[in-house]
GROMACS .gro file of N, CA, C and O in nm:
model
  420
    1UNK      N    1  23.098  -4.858   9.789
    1UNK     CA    2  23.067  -4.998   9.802
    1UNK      C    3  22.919  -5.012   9.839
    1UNK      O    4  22.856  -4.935   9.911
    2UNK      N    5  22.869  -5.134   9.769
    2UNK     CA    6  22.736  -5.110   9.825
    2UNK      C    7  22.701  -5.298   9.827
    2UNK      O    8  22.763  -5.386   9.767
    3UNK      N    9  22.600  -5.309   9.903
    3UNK     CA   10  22.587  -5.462   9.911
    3UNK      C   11  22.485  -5.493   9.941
    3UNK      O   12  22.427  -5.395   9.989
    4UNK      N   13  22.401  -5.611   9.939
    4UNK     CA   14  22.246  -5.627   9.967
    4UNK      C   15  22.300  -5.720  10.153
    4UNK      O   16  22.214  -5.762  10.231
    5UNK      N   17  22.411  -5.728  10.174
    5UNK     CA   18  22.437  -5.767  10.277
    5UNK      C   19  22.412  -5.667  10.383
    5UNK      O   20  22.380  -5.553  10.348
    6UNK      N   21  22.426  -5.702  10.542
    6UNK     CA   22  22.409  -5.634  10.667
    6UNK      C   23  22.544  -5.564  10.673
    6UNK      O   24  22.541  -5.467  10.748
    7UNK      N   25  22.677  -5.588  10.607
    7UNK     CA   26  22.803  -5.587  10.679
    7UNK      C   27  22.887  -5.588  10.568
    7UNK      O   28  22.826  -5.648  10.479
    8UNK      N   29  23.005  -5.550  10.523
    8UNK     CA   30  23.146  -5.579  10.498
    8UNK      C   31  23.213  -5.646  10.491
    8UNK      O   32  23.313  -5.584  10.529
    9UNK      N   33  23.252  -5.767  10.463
    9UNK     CA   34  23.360  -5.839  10.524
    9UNK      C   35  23.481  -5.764  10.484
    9UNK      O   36  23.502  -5.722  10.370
   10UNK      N   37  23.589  -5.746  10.622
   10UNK     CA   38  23.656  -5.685  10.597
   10UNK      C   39  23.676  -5.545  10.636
   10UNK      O   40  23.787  -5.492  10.642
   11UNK      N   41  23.518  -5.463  10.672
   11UNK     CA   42  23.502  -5.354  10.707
   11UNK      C   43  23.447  -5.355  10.816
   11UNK      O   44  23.427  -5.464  10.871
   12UNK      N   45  23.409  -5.233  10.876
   12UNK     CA   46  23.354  -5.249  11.024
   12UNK      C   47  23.330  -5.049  10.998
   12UNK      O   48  23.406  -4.954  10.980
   13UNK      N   49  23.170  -5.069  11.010
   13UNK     CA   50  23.071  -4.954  11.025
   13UNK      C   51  23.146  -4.897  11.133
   13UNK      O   52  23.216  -4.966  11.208
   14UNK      N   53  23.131  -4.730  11.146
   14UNK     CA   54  23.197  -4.675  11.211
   14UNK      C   55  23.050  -4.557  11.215
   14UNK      O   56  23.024  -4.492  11.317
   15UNK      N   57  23.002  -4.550  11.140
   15UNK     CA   58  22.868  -4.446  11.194
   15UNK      C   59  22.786  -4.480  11.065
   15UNK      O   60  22.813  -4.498  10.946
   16UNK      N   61  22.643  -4.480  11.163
   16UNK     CA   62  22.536  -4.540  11.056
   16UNK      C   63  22.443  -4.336  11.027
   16UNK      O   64  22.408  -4.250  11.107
   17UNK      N   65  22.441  -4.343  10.904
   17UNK     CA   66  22.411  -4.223  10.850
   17UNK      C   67  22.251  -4.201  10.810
   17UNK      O   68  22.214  -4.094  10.762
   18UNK      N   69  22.170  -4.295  10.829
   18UNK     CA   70  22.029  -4.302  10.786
   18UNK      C   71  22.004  -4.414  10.645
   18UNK      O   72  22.081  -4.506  10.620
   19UNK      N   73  21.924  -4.394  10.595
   19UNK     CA   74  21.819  -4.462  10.507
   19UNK      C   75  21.831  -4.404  10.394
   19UNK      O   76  21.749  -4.313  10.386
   20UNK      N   77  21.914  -4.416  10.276
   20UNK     CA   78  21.865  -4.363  10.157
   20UNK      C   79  21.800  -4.426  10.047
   20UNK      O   80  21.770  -4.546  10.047
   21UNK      N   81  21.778  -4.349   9.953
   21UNK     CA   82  21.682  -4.410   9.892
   21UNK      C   83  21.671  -4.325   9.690
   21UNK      O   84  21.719  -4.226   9.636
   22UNK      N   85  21.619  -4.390   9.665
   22UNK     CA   86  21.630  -4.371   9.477
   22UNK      C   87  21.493  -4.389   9.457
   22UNK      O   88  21.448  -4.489   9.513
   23UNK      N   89  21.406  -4.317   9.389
   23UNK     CA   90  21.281  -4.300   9.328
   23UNK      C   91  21.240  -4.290   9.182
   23UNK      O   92  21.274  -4.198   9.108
   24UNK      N   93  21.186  -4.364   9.158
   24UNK     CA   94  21.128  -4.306   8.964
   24UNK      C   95  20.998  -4.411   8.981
   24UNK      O   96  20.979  -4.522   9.031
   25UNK      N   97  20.906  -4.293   8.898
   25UNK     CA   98  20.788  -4.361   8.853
   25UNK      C   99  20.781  -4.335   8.730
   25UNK      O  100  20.774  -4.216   8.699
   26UNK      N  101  20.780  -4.451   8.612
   26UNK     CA  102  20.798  -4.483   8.525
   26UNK      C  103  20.677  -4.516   8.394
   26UNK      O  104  20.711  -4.634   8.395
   27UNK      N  105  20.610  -4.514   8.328
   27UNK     CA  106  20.500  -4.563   8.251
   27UNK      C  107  20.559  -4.617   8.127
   27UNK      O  108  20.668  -4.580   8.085
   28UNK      N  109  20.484  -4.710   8.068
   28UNK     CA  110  20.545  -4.771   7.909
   28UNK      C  111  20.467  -4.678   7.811
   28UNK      O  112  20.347  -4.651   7.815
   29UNK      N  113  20.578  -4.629   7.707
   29UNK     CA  114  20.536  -4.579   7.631
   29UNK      C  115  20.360  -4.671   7.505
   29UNK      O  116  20.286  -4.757   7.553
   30UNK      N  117  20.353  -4.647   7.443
   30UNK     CA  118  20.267  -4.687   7.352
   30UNK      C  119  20.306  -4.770   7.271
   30UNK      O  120  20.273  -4.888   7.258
   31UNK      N  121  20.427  -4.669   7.176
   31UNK     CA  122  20.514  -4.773   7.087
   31UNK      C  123  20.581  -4.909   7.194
   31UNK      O  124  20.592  -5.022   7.147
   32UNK      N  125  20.615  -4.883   7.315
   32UNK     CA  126  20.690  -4.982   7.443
   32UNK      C  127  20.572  -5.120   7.435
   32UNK      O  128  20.600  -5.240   7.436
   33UNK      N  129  20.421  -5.048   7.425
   33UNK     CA  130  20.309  -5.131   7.498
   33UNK      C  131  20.282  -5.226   7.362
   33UNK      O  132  20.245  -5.343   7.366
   34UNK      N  133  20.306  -5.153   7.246
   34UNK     CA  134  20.267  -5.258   7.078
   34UNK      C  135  20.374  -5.294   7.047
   34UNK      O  136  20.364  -5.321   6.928
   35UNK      N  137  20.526  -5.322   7.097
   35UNK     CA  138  20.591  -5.388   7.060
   35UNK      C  139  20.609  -5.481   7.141
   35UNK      O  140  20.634  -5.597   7.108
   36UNK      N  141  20.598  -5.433   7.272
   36UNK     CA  142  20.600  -5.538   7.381
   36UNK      C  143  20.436  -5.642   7.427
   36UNK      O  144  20.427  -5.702   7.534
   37UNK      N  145  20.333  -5.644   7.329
   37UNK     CA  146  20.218  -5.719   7.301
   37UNK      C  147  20.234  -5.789   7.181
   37UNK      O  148  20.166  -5.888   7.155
   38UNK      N  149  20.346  -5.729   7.083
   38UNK     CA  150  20.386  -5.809   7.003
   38UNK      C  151  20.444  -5.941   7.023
   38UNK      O  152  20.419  -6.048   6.968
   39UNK      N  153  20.555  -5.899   7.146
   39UNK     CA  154  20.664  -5.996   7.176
   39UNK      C  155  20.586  -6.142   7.235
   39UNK      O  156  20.606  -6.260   7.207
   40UNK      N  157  20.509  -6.091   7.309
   40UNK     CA  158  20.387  -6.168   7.372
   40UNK      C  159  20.341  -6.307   7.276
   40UNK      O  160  20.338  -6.423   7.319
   41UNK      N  161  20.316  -6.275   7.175
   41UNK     CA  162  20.242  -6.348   7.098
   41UNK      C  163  20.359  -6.483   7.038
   41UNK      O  164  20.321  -6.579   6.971
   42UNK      N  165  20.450  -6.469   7.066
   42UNK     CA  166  20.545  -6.522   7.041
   42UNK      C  167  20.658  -6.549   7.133
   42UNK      O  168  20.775  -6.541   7.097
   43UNK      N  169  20.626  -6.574   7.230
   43UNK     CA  170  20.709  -6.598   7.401
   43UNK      C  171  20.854  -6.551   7.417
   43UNK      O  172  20.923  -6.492   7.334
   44UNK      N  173  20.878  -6.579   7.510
   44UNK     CA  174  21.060  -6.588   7.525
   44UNK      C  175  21.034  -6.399   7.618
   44UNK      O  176  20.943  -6.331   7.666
   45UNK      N  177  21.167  -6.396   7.597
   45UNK     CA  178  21.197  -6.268   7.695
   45UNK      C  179  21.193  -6.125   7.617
   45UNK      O  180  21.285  -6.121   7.536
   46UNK      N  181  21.146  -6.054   7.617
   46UNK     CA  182  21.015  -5.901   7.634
   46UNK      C  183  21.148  -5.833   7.639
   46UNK      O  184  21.192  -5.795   7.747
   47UNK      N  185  21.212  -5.817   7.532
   47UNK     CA  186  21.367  -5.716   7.534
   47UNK      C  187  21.277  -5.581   7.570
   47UNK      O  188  21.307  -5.525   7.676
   48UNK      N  189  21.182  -5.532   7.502
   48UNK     CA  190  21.155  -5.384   7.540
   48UNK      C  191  21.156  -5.374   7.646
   48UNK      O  192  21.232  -5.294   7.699
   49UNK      N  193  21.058  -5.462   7.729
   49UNK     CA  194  21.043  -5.432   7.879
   49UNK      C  195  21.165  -5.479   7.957
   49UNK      O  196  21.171  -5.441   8.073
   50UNK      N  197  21.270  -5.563   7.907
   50UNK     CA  198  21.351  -5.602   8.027
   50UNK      C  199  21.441  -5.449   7.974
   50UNK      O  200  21.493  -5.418   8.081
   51UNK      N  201  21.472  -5.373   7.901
   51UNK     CA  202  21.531  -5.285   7.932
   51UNK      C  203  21.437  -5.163   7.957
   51UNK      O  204  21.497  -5.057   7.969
   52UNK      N  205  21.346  -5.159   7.964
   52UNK     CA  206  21.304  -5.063   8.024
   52UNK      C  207  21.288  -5.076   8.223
   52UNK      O  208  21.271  -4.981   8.299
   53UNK      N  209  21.299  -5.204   8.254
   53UNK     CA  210  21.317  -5.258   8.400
   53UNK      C  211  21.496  -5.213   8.417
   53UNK      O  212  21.519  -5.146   8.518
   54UNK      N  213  21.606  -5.242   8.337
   54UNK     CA  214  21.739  -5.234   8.384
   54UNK      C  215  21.791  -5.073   8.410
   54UNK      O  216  21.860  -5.025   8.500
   55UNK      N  217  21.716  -5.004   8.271
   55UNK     CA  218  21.722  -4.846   8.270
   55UNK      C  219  21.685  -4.767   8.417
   55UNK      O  220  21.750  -4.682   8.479
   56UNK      N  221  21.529  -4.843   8.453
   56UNK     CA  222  21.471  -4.740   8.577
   56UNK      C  223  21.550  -4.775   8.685
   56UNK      O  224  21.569  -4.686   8.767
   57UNK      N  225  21.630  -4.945   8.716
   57UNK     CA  226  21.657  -4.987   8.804
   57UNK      C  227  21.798  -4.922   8.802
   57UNK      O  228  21.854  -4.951   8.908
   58UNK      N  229  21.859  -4.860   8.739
   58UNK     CA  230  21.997  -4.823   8.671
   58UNK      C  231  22.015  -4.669   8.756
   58UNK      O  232  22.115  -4.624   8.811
   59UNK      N  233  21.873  -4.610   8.741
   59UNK     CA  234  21.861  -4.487   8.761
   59UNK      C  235  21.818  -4.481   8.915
   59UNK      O  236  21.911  -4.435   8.982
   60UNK      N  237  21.722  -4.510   8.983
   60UNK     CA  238  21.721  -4.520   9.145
   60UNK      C  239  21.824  -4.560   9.171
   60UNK      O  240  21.877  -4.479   9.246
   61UNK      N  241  21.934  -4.702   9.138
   61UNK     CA  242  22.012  -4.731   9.201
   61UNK      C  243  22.139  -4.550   9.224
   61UNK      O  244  22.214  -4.524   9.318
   62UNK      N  245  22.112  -4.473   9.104
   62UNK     CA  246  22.193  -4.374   9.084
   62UNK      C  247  22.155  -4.297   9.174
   62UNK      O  248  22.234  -4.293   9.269
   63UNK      N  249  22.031  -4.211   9.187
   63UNK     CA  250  21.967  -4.187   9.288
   63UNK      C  251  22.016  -4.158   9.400
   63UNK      O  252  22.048  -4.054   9.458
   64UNK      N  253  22.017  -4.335   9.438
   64UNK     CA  254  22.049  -4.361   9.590
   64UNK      C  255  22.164  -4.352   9.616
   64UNK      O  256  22.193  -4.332   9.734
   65UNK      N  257  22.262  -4.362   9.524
   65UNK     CA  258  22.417  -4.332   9.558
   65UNK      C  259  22.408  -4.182   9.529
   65UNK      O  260  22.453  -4.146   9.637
   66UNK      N  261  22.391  -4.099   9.482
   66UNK     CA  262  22.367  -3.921   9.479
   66UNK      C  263  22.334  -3.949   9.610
   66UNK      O  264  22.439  -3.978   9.666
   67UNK      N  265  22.238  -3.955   9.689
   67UNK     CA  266  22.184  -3.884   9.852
   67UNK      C  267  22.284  -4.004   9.937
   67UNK      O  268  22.310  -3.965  10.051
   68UNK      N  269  22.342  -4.136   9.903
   68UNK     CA  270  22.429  -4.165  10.010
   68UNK      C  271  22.559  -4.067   9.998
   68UNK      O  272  22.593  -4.018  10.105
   69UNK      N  273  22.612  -4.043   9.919
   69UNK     CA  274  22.722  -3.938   9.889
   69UNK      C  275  22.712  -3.783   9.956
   69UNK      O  276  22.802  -3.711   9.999
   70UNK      N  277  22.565  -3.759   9.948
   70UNK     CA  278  22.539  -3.617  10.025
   70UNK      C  279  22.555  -3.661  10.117
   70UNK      O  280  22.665  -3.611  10.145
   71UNK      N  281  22.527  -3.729  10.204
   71UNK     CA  282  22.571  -3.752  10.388
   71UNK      C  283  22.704  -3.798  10.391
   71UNK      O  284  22.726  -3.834  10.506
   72UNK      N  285  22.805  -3.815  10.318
   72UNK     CA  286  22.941  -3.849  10.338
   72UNK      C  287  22.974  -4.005  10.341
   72UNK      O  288  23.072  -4.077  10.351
   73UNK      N  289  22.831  -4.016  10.324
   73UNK     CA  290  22.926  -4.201  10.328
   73UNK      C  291  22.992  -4.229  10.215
   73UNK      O  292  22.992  -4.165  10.110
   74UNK      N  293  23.062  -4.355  10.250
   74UNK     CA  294  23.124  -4.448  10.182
   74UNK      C  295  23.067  -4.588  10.116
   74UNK      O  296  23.091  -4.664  10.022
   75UNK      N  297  22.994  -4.577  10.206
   75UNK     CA  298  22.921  -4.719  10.191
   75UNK      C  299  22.773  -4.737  10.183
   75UNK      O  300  22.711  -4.633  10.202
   76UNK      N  301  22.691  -4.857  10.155
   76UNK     CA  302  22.564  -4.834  10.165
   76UNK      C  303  22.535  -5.044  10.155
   76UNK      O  304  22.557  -5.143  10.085
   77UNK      N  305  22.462  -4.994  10.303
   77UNK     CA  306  22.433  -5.199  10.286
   77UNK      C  307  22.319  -5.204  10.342
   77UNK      O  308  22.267  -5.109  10.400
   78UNK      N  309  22.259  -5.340  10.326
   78UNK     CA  310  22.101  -5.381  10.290
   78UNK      C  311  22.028  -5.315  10.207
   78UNK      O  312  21.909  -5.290  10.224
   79UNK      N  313  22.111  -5.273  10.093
   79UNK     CA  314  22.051  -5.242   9.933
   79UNK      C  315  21.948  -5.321   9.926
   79UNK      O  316  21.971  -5.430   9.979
   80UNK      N  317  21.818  -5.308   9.873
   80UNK     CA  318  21.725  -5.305   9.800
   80UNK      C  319  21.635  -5.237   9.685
   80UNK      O  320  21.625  -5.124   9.638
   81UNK      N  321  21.581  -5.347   9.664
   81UNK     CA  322  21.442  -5.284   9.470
   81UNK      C  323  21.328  -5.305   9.512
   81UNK      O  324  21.315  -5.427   9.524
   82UNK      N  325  21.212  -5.236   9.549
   82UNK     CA  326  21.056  -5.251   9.534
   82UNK      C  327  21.002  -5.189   9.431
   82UNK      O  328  21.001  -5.070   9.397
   83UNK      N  329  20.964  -5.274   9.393
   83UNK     CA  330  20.810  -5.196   9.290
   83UNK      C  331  20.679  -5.207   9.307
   83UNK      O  332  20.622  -5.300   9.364
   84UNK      N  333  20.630  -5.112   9.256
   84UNK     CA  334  20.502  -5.124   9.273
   84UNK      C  335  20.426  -5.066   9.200
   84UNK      O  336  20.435  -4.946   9.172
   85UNK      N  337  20.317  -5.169   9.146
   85UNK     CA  338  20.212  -5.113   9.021
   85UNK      C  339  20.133  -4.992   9.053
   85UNK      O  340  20.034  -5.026   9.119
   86UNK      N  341  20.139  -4.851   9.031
   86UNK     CA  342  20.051  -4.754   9.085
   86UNK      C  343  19.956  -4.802   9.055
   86UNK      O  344  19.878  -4.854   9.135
   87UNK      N  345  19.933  -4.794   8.882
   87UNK     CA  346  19.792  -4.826   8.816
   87UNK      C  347  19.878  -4.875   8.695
   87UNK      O  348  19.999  -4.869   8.677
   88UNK      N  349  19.769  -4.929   8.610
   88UNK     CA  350  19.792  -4.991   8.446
   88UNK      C  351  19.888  -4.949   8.368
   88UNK      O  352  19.863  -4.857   8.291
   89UNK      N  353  20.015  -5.006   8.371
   89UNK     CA  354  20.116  -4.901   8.260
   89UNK      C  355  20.204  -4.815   8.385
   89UNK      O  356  20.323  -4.794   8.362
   90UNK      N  357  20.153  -4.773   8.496
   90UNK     CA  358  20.231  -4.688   8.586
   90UNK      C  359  20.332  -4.785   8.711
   90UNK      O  360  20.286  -4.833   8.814
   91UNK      N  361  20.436  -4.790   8.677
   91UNK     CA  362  20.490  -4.849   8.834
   91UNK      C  363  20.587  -4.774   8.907
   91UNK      O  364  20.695  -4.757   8.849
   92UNK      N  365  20.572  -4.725   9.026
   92UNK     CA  366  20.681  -4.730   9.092
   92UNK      C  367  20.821  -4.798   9.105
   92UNK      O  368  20.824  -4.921   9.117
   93UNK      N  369  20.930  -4.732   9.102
   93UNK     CA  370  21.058  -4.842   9.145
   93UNK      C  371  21.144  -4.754   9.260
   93UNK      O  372  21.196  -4.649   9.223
   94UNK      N  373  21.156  -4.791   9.377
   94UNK     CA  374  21.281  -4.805   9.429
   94UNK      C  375  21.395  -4.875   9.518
   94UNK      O  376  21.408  -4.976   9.587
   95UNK      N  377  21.445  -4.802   9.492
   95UNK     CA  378  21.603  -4.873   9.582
   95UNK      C  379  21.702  -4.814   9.698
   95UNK      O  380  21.796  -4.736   9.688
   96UNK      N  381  21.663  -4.860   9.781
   96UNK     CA  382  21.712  -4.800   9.915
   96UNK      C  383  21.811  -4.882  10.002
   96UNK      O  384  21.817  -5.004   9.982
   97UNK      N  385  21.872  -4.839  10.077
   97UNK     CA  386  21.919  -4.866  10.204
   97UNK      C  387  21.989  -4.827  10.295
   97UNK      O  388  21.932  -4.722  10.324
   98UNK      N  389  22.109  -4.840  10.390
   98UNK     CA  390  22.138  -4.749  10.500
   98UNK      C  391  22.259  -4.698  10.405
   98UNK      O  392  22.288  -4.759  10.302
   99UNK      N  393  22.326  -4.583  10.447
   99UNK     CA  394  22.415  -4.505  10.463
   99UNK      C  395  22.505  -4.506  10.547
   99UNK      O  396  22.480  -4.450  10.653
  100UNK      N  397  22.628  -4.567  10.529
  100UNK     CA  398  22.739  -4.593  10.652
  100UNK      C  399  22.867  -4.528  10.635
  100UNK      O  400  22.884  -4.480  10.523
  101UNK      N  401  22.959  -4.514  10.718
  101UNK     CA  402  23.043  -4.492  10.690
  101UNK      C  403  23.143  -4.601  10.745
  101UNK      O  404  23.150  -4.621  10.866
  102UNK      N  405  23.224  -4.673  10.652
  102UNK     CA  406  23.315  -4.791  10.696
  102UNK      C  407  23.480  -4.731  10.701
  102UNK      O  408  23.525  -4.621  10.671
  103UNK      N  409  23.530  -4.826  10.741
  103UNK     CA  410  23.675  -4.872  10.756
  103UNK      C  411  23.709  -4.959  10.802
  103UNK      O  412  23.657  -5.007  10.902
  104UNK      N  413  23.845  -5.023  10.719
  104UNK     CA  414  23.909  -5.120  10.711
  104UNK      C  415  23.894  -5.185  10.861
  104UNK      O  416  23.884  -5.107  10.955
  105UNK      N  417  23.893  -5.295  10.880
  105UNK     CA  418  23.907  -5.341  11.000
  105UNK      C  419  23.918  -5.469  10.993
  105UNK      O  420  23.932  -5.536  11.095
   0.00000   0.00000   0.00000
């Protein structure tokens, strides 16, 4: 289970396990950068780039459930996504948050 919430409803944290977290730094390909300057010229929504945003976001989120799973949790809440532009074409993405272990309550 995972949630951008503090809490469970329904559950009740029983040991908080740390901070995990999902990493990828990502660049647009070339062919990514002339089809997606194409799209440009002609508005609306940038399919190359919105799946190249769902893919990386797809993959930290994976990430972060791989290293919450190594500490035994079950759970993982105050999920989050940052990015960040390294440089031109380069961004950072990840997605983190705590590691818990719940039960029913």
């Amino acid at each position: 289970m995972v949630t951008t919430a503090l809490e469970l409803p329904g559950y009740r944290v029983v040991r908080s396990l740390g901070v995990v977290r999902g990493l990828t730094v990502r660049s647009r390909s070339v062919v990514g950068n002339f089809i997606g300057g194409l799209h440009t010229l002609f508005g609306g929504n940038i399919t190359v780039y919105t799946t190249l945003c769902e893919q990386t976001r797809a993959e930290t989120y994976q990430l972060m459930l791989r290293q919450a799973r190594m500490l035994g949790a079950n759970a993982v809440i105050g999920m989050r996504y940052e990015a960040t532009e390294l440089m031109p074409g380069l961004a950072e993405v990840l997605c983190y948050g705590t590691a818990v272990l719940v039960e029913s309550g």
